[in-house]
Amino acid sequence: MKMSKNQYLGNFDSSIYSKFKKLAKKNNKSLNHYLNRKIENLQYNIPLQRYSDDENYSKKLIFLEDKNHTLAKNMLYIEGITIRDYVQSVMEESLKKED
């Protein structure tokens, strides 16, 4: 059964994005597949942060599965953070757990 995916274009910290992409590659997964698995595993069990854009941020396109997109979107209502902030929090937490 093929899952549909939602595109999301956001400004992500280039350093975090790059490290997360390398981590996904190290685990033989695409960035989007690895991100979706991490969202499923971590869900609400991460410290959430609000991020502000600076010169180290760049636009990146990611694809979230429907259930993960809904979860990230719900964080706006539950915690008051954007999809970008939730996804970047997941990336950061994944990197911390790998160290």
CSV table of N, CA and C in Angstrom, one decimal:
chain,number,residue,atom,x,y,z
A,1,MET,N,0.8,-1.2,0.0
A,1,MET,CA,0.0,0.0,0.0
A,1,MET,C,0.9,1.2,0.0
A,2,LYS,N,0.7,2.1,-1.0
A,2,LYS,CA,1.5,3.3,-1.1
A,2,LYS,C,0.9,4.4,-0.3
A,3,MET,N,1.7,5.1,0.5
A,3,MET,CA,1.3,6.2,1.3
A,3,MET,C,1.4,7.4,0.5
A,4,SER,N,0.5,8.3,0.6
A,4,SER,CA,0.6,9.6,-0.1
A,4,SER,C,1.5,10.5,0.8
A,5,LYS,N,2.1,11.4,0.2
A,5,LYS,CA,3.0,12.3,0.9
A,5,LYS,C,2.7,13.8,0.6
A,6,ASN,N,3.0,14.6,1.6
A,6,ASN,CA,2.7,16.0,1.5
A,6,ASN,C,4.1,16.7,1.4
A,7,GLN,N,4.1,17.6,0.4
A,7,GLN,CA,5.3,18.4,0.3
A,7,GLN,C,5.3,19.6,1.3
A,8,TYR,N,6.5,19.9,1.8
A,8,TYR,CA,6.7,21.0,2.7
A,8,TYR,C,8.0,21.7,2.4
A,9,LEU,N,7.9,23.0,2.0
A,9,LEU,CA,9.1,23.8,1.7
A,9,LEU,C,9.3,24.7,2.9
A,10,GLY,N,10.4,24.6,3.6
A,10,GLY,CA,10.7,25.4,4.7
A,10,GLY,C,12.1,25.8,4.8
A,11,ASN,N,12.4,26.8,5.6
A,11,ASN,CA,13.8,27.3,5.9
A,11,ASN,C,14.3,26.5,7.1
A,12,PHE,N,15.3,25.6,6.8
A,12,PHE,CA,15.9,24.8,7.8
A,12,PHE,C,17.4,25.2,8.0
A,13,ASP,N,17.8,25.0,9.2
A,13,ASP,CA,19.2,25.3,9.6
A,13,ASP,C,20.1,24.4,8.7
A,14,SER,N,20.9,25.0,7.9
A,14,SER,CA,21.7,24.2,6.9
A,14,SER,C,22.6,23.2,7.6
A,15,SER,N,23.2,23.5,8.7
A,15,SER,CA,24.1,22.6,9.5
A,15,SER,C,23.3,21.4,10.0
A,16,ILE,N,22.2,21.6,10.6
A,16,ILE,CA,21.3,20.5,11.1
A,16,ILE,C,20.8,19.6,10.0
A,17,TYR,N,20.3,20.3,8.9
A,17,TYR,CA,19.8,19.5,7.8
A,17,TYR,C,20.9,18.7,7.1
A,18,SER,N,22.1,19.2,7.0
A,18,SER,CA,23.2,18.5,6.4
A,18,SER,C,23.6,17.3,7.2
A,19,LYS,N,23.7,17.5,8.5
A,19,LYS,CA,24.1,16.4,9.5
A,19,LYS,C,23.0,15.3,9.5
A,20,PHE,N,21.7,15.7,9.4
A,20,PHE,CA,20.6,14.7,9.4
A,20,PHE,C,20.7,13.9,8.1
A,21,LYS,N,20.9,14.6,7.0
A,21,LYS,CA,21.0,14.0,5.7
A,21,LYS,C,22.1,12.9,5.7
A,22,LYS,N,23.3,13.2,6.3
A,22,LYS,CA,24.4,12.3,6.4
A,22,LYS,C,24.0,11.1,7.3
A,23,LEU,N,23.3,11.4,8.4
A,23,LEU,CA,22.8,10.3,9.3
A,23,LEU,C,21.9,9.4,8.5
A,24,ALA,N,21.0,9.9,7.7
A,24,ALA,CA,20.1,9.1,6.9
A,24,ALA,C,20.9,8.2,6.0
A,25,LYS,N,21.8,8.9,5.3
A,25,LYS,CA,22.7,8.1,4.3
A,25,LYS,C,23.5,7.0,5.0
A,26,LYS,N,24.0,7.3,6.2
A,26,LYS,CA,24.7,6.3,7.0
A,26,LYS,C,23.8,5.1,7.3
A,27,ASN,N,22.5,5.3,7.5
A,27,ASN,CA,21.6,4.3,7.8
A,27,ASN,C,20.9,3.7,6.5
A,28,ASN,N,21.5,4.1,5.3
A,28,ASN,CA,21.0,3.6,4.0
A,28,ASN,C,19.5,3.9,3.8
A,29,LYS,N,19.1,5.1,4.1
A,29,LYS,CA,17.8,5.6,3.9
A,29,LYS,C,17.8,6.9,3.2
A,30,SER,N,16.8,7.3,2.5
A,30,SER,CA,16.6,8.6,2.0
A,30,SER,C,16.3,9.5,3.1
A,31,LEU,N,16.6,10.8,3.0
A,31,LEU,CA,16.3,11.8,4.0
A,31,LEU,C,14.8,11.8,4.4
A,32,ASN,N,14.0,11.8,3.4
A,32,ASN,CA,12.5,11.8,3.7
A,32,ASN,C,12.0,10.5,4.4
A,33,HIS,N,12.5,9.4,3.9
A,33,HIS,CA,12.1,8.1,4.6
A,33,HIS,C,12.6,8.1,6.0
A,34,TYR,N,13.8,8.5,6.2
A,34,TYR,CA,14.4,8.5,7.6
A,34,TYR,C,13.7,9.5,8.5
A,35,LEU,N,13.4,10.7,8.0
A,35,LEU,CA,12.7,11.7,8.7
A,35,LEU,C,11.3,11.2,9.1
A,36,ASN,N,10.6,10.6,8.2
A,36,ASN,CA,9.2,10.0,8.6
A,36,ASN,C,9.3,8.9,9.6
A,37,ARG,N,10.3,8.1,9.6
A,37,ARG,CA,10.5,7.0,10.6
A,37,ARG,C,10.8,7.7,12.0
A,38,LYS,N,11.6,8.7,12.0
A,38,LYS,CA,12.0,9.4,13.2
A,38,LYS,C,10.8,10.1,13.8
A,39,ILE,N,10.0,10.7,13.0
A,39,ILE,CA,8.7,11.3,13.5
A,39,ILE,C,7.8,10.3,14.1
A,40,GLU,N,7.7,9.2,13.5
A,40,GLU,CA,6.9,8.1,14.0
A,40,GLU,C,7.4,7.6,15.4
A,41,ASN,N,8.7,7.5,15.5
A,41,ASN,CA,9.3,7.0,16.7
A,41,ASN,C,9.3,8.0,17.8
A,42,LEU,N,9.6,9.2,17.5
A,42,LEU,CA,9.7,10.2,18.6
A,42,LEU,C,8.3,10.9,18.9
A,43,GLN,N,7.5,11.2,18.0
A,43,GLN,CA,6.2,11.9,18.1
A,43,GLN,C,6.3,13.0,19.1
A,44,TYR,N,5.7,12.8,20.3
A,44,TYR,CA,5.6,13.8,21.3
A,44,TYR,C,6.8,13.8,22.3
A,45,ASN,N,7.7,12.9,22.2
A,45,ASN,CA,8.7,12.7,23.1
A,45,ASN,C,10.0,13.4,22.8
A,46,ILE,N,9.9,14.7,22.4
A,46,ILE,CA,11.0,15.5,22.1
A,46,ILE,C,10.9,16.9,22.7
A,47,PRO,N,12.0,17.5,23.1
A,47,PRO,CA,11.9,18.9,23.5
A,47,PRO,C,11.6,19.8,22.3
A,48,LEU,N,10.6,20.5,22.2
A,48,LEU,CA,10.2,21.4,21.1
A,48,LEU,C,10.8,22.7,21.3
A,49,GLN,N,11.3,23.3,20.1
A,49,GLN,CA,11.9,24.6,20.2
A,49,GLN,C,11.3,25.5,19.0
A,50,ARG,N,11.3,26.8,19.3
A,50,ARG,CA,11.0,27.7,18.2
A,50,ARG,C,12.3,28.2,17.6
A,51,TYR,N,12.4,28.2,16.3
A,51,TYR,CA,13.6,28.7,15.6
A,51,TYR,C,13.4,29.9,14.9
A,52,SER,N,14.4,30.8,14.9
A,52,SER,CA,14.3,32.0,14.1
A,52,SER,C,15.3,31.9,12.9
A,53,ASP,N,14.9,32.4,11.8
A,53,ASP,CA,15.7,32.3,10.6
A,53,ASP,C,17.0,33.2,10.7
A,54,ASP,N,18.1,32.8,10.2
A,54,ASP,CA,19.3,33.6,10.1
A,54,ASP,C,20.0,33.3,8.8
A,55,GLU,N,21.2,33.7,8.7
A,55,GLU,CA,21.9,33.5,7.4
A,55,GLU,C,22.2,32.1,7.1
A,56,ASN,N,22.2,31.2,8.2
A,56,ASN,CA,22.6,29.8,8.0
A,56,ASN,C,21.4,29.0,7.6
A,57,TYR,N,20.2,29.6,7.3
A,57,TYR,CA,19.0,28.8,7.0
A,57,TYR,C,18.9,28.9,5.4
A,58,SER,N,18.4,27.8,4.9
A,58,SER,CA,18.1,27.7,3.5
A,58,SER,C,16.8,26.9,3.2
A,59,LYS,N,16.2,27.2,2.1
A,59,LYS,CA,15.0,26.5,1.8
A,59,LYS,C,15.2,25.1,1.3
A,60,LYS,N,14.5,24.2,1.9
A,60,LYS,CA,14.6,22.8,1.6
A,60,LYS,C,13.2,22.2,1.5
A,61,LEU,N,13.1,21.3,0.5
A,61,LEU,CA,11.8,20.6,0.3
A,61,LEU,C,11.8,19.2,0.9
A,62,ILE,N,10.8,18.9,1.8
A,62,ILE,CA,10.8,17.6,2.4
A,62,ILE,C,9.4,17.1,2.1
A,63,PHE,N,9.3,15.8,2.3
A,63,PHE,CA,8.0,15.1,2.0
A,63,PHE,C,7.6,14.3,3.3
A,64,LEU,N,6.4,14.6,3.8
A,64,LEU,CA,5.9,14.0,5.0
A,64,LEU,C,4.8,13.1,4.6
A,65,GLU,N,4.7,11.9,5.2
A,65,GLU,CA,3.6,11.0,5.0
A,65,GLU,C,2.4,11.7,5.7
A,66,ASP,N,1.2,11.3,5.2
A,66,ASP,CA,-0.1,12.0,5.7
A,66,ASP,C,-0.2,12.0,7.2
A,67,LYS,N,0.1,10.9,7.9
A,67,LYS,CA,-0.1,10.8,9.3
A,67,LYS,C,1.0,11.7,10.0
A,68,ASN,N,2.2,11.8,9.5
A,68,ASN,CA,3.2,12.6,10.1
A,68,ASN,C,3.0,14.1,9.8
A,69,HIS,N,2.4,14.4,8.6
A,69,HIS,CA,2.1,15.8,8.3
A,69,HIS,C,1.0,16.2,9.3
A,70,THR,N,0.0,15.4,9.5
A,70,THR,CA,-1.1,15.7,10.4
A,70,THR,C,-0.6,15.9,11.8
A,71,LEU,N,0.3,15.1,12.3
A,71,LEU,CA,0.9,15.2,13.6
A,71,LEU,C,1.7,16.5,13.7
A,72,ALA,N,2.5,16.8,12.7
A,72,ALA,CA,3.3,18.1,12.7
A,72,ALA,C,2.4,19.3,12.7
A,73,LYS,N,1.3,19.2,11.9
A,73,LYS,CA,0.3,20.3,11.8
A,73,LYS,C,-0.4,20.5,13.1
A,74,ASN,N,-0.7,19.4,13.8
A,74,ASN,CA,-1.4,19.5,15.1
A,74,ASN,C,-0.5,20.2,16.1
A,75,MET,N,0.8,20.1,16.0
A,75,MET,CA,1.7,20.8,16.9
A,75,MET,C,1.4,22.3,16.9
A,76,LEU,N,1.0,22.8,15.8
A,76,LEU,CA,0.7,24.2,15.8
A,76,LEU,C,-0.4,24.5,16.8
A,77,TYR,N,-1.4,23.7,16.8
A,77,TYR,CA,-2.5,23.9,17.7
A,77,TYR,C,-2.2,23.5,19.2
A,78,ILE,N,-1.4,22.4,19.4
A,78,ILE,CA,-1.1,21.9,20.7
A,78,ILE,C,-0.1,22.8,21.4
A,79,GLU,N,1.0,23.0,20.7
A,79,GLU,CA,2.2,23.6,21.2
A,79,GLU,C,2.5,25.0,20.7
A,80,GLY,N,1.8,25.4,19.6
A,80,GLY,CA,2.0,26.7,19.1
A,80,GLY,C,3.2,26.9,18.2
A,81,ILE,N,3.8,25.7,17.7
A,81,ILE,CA,5.0,25.8,16.9
A,81,ILE,C,4.6,25.4,15.4
A,82,THR,N,5.4,25.9,14.5
A,82,THR,CA,5.2,25.6,13.1
A,82,THR,C,5.7,24.2,12.7
A,83,ILE,N,5.3,23.8,11.5
A,83,ILE,CA,5.7,22.5,11.0
A,83,ILE,C,7.2,22.5,10.9
A,84,ARG,N,7.8,23.6,10.4
A,84,ARG,CA,9.2,23.7,10.3
A,84,ARG,C,9.9,23.5,11.7
A,85,ASP,N,9.4,24.1,12.7
A,85,ASP,CA,10.0,24.0,14.0
A,85,ASP,C,9.9,22.6,14.6
A,86,TYR,N,8.8,21.9,14.3
A,86,TYR,CA,8.6,20.6,14.8
A,86,TYR,C,9.6,19.6,14.1
A,87,VAL,N,9.7,19.7,12.7
A,87,VAL,CA,10.5,18.9,11.9
A,87,VAL,C,12.0,19.1,12.3
A,88,GLN,N,12.4,20.4,12.5
A,88,GLN,CA,13.8,20.7,12.9
A,88,GLN,C,14.1,20.1,14.3
A,89,SER,N,13.1,20.2,15.2
A,89,SER,CA,13.3,19.6,16.5
A,89,SER,C,13.5,18.1,16.5
A,90,VAL,N,12.7,17.4,15.6
A,90,VAL,CA,12.9,16.0,15.4
A,90,VAL,C,14.3,15.7,14.8
A,91,MET,N,14.8,16.5,13.9
A,91,MET,CA,16.1,16.3,13.3
A,91,MET,C,17.2,16.5,14.4
A,92,GLU,N,17.0,17.6,15.2
A,92,GLU,CA,18.0,17.8,16.3
A,92,GLU,C,18.0,16.7,17.3
A,93,GLU,N,16.9,16.2,17.7
A,93,GLU,CA,16.8,15.2,18.7
A,93,GLU,C,17.4,13.9,18.2
A,94,SER,N,17.2,13.6,16.9
A,94,SER,CA,17.7,12.4,16.3
A,94,SER,C,19.3,12.5,16.3
A,95,LEU,N,19.8,13.7,16.0
A,95,LEU,CA,21.2,13.8,16.0
A,95,LEU,C,21.8,13.7,17.4
A,96,LYS,N,21.1,14.2,18.4
A,96,LYS,CA,21.6,14.1,19.8
A,96,LYS,C,21.6,12.6,20.2
A,97,LYS,N,20.6,11.8,19.8
A,97,LYS,CA,20.5,10.4,20.2
A,97,LYS,C,21.6,9.6,19.5
A,98,GLU,N,22.1,10.0,18.4
A,98,GLU,CA,23.1,9.3,17.6
A,98,GLU,C,24.5,9.5,18.3
A,99,ASP,N,24.7,10.6,18.9
A,99,ASP,CA,26.0,10.9,19.5
A,99,ASP,C,26.3,10.1,20.7
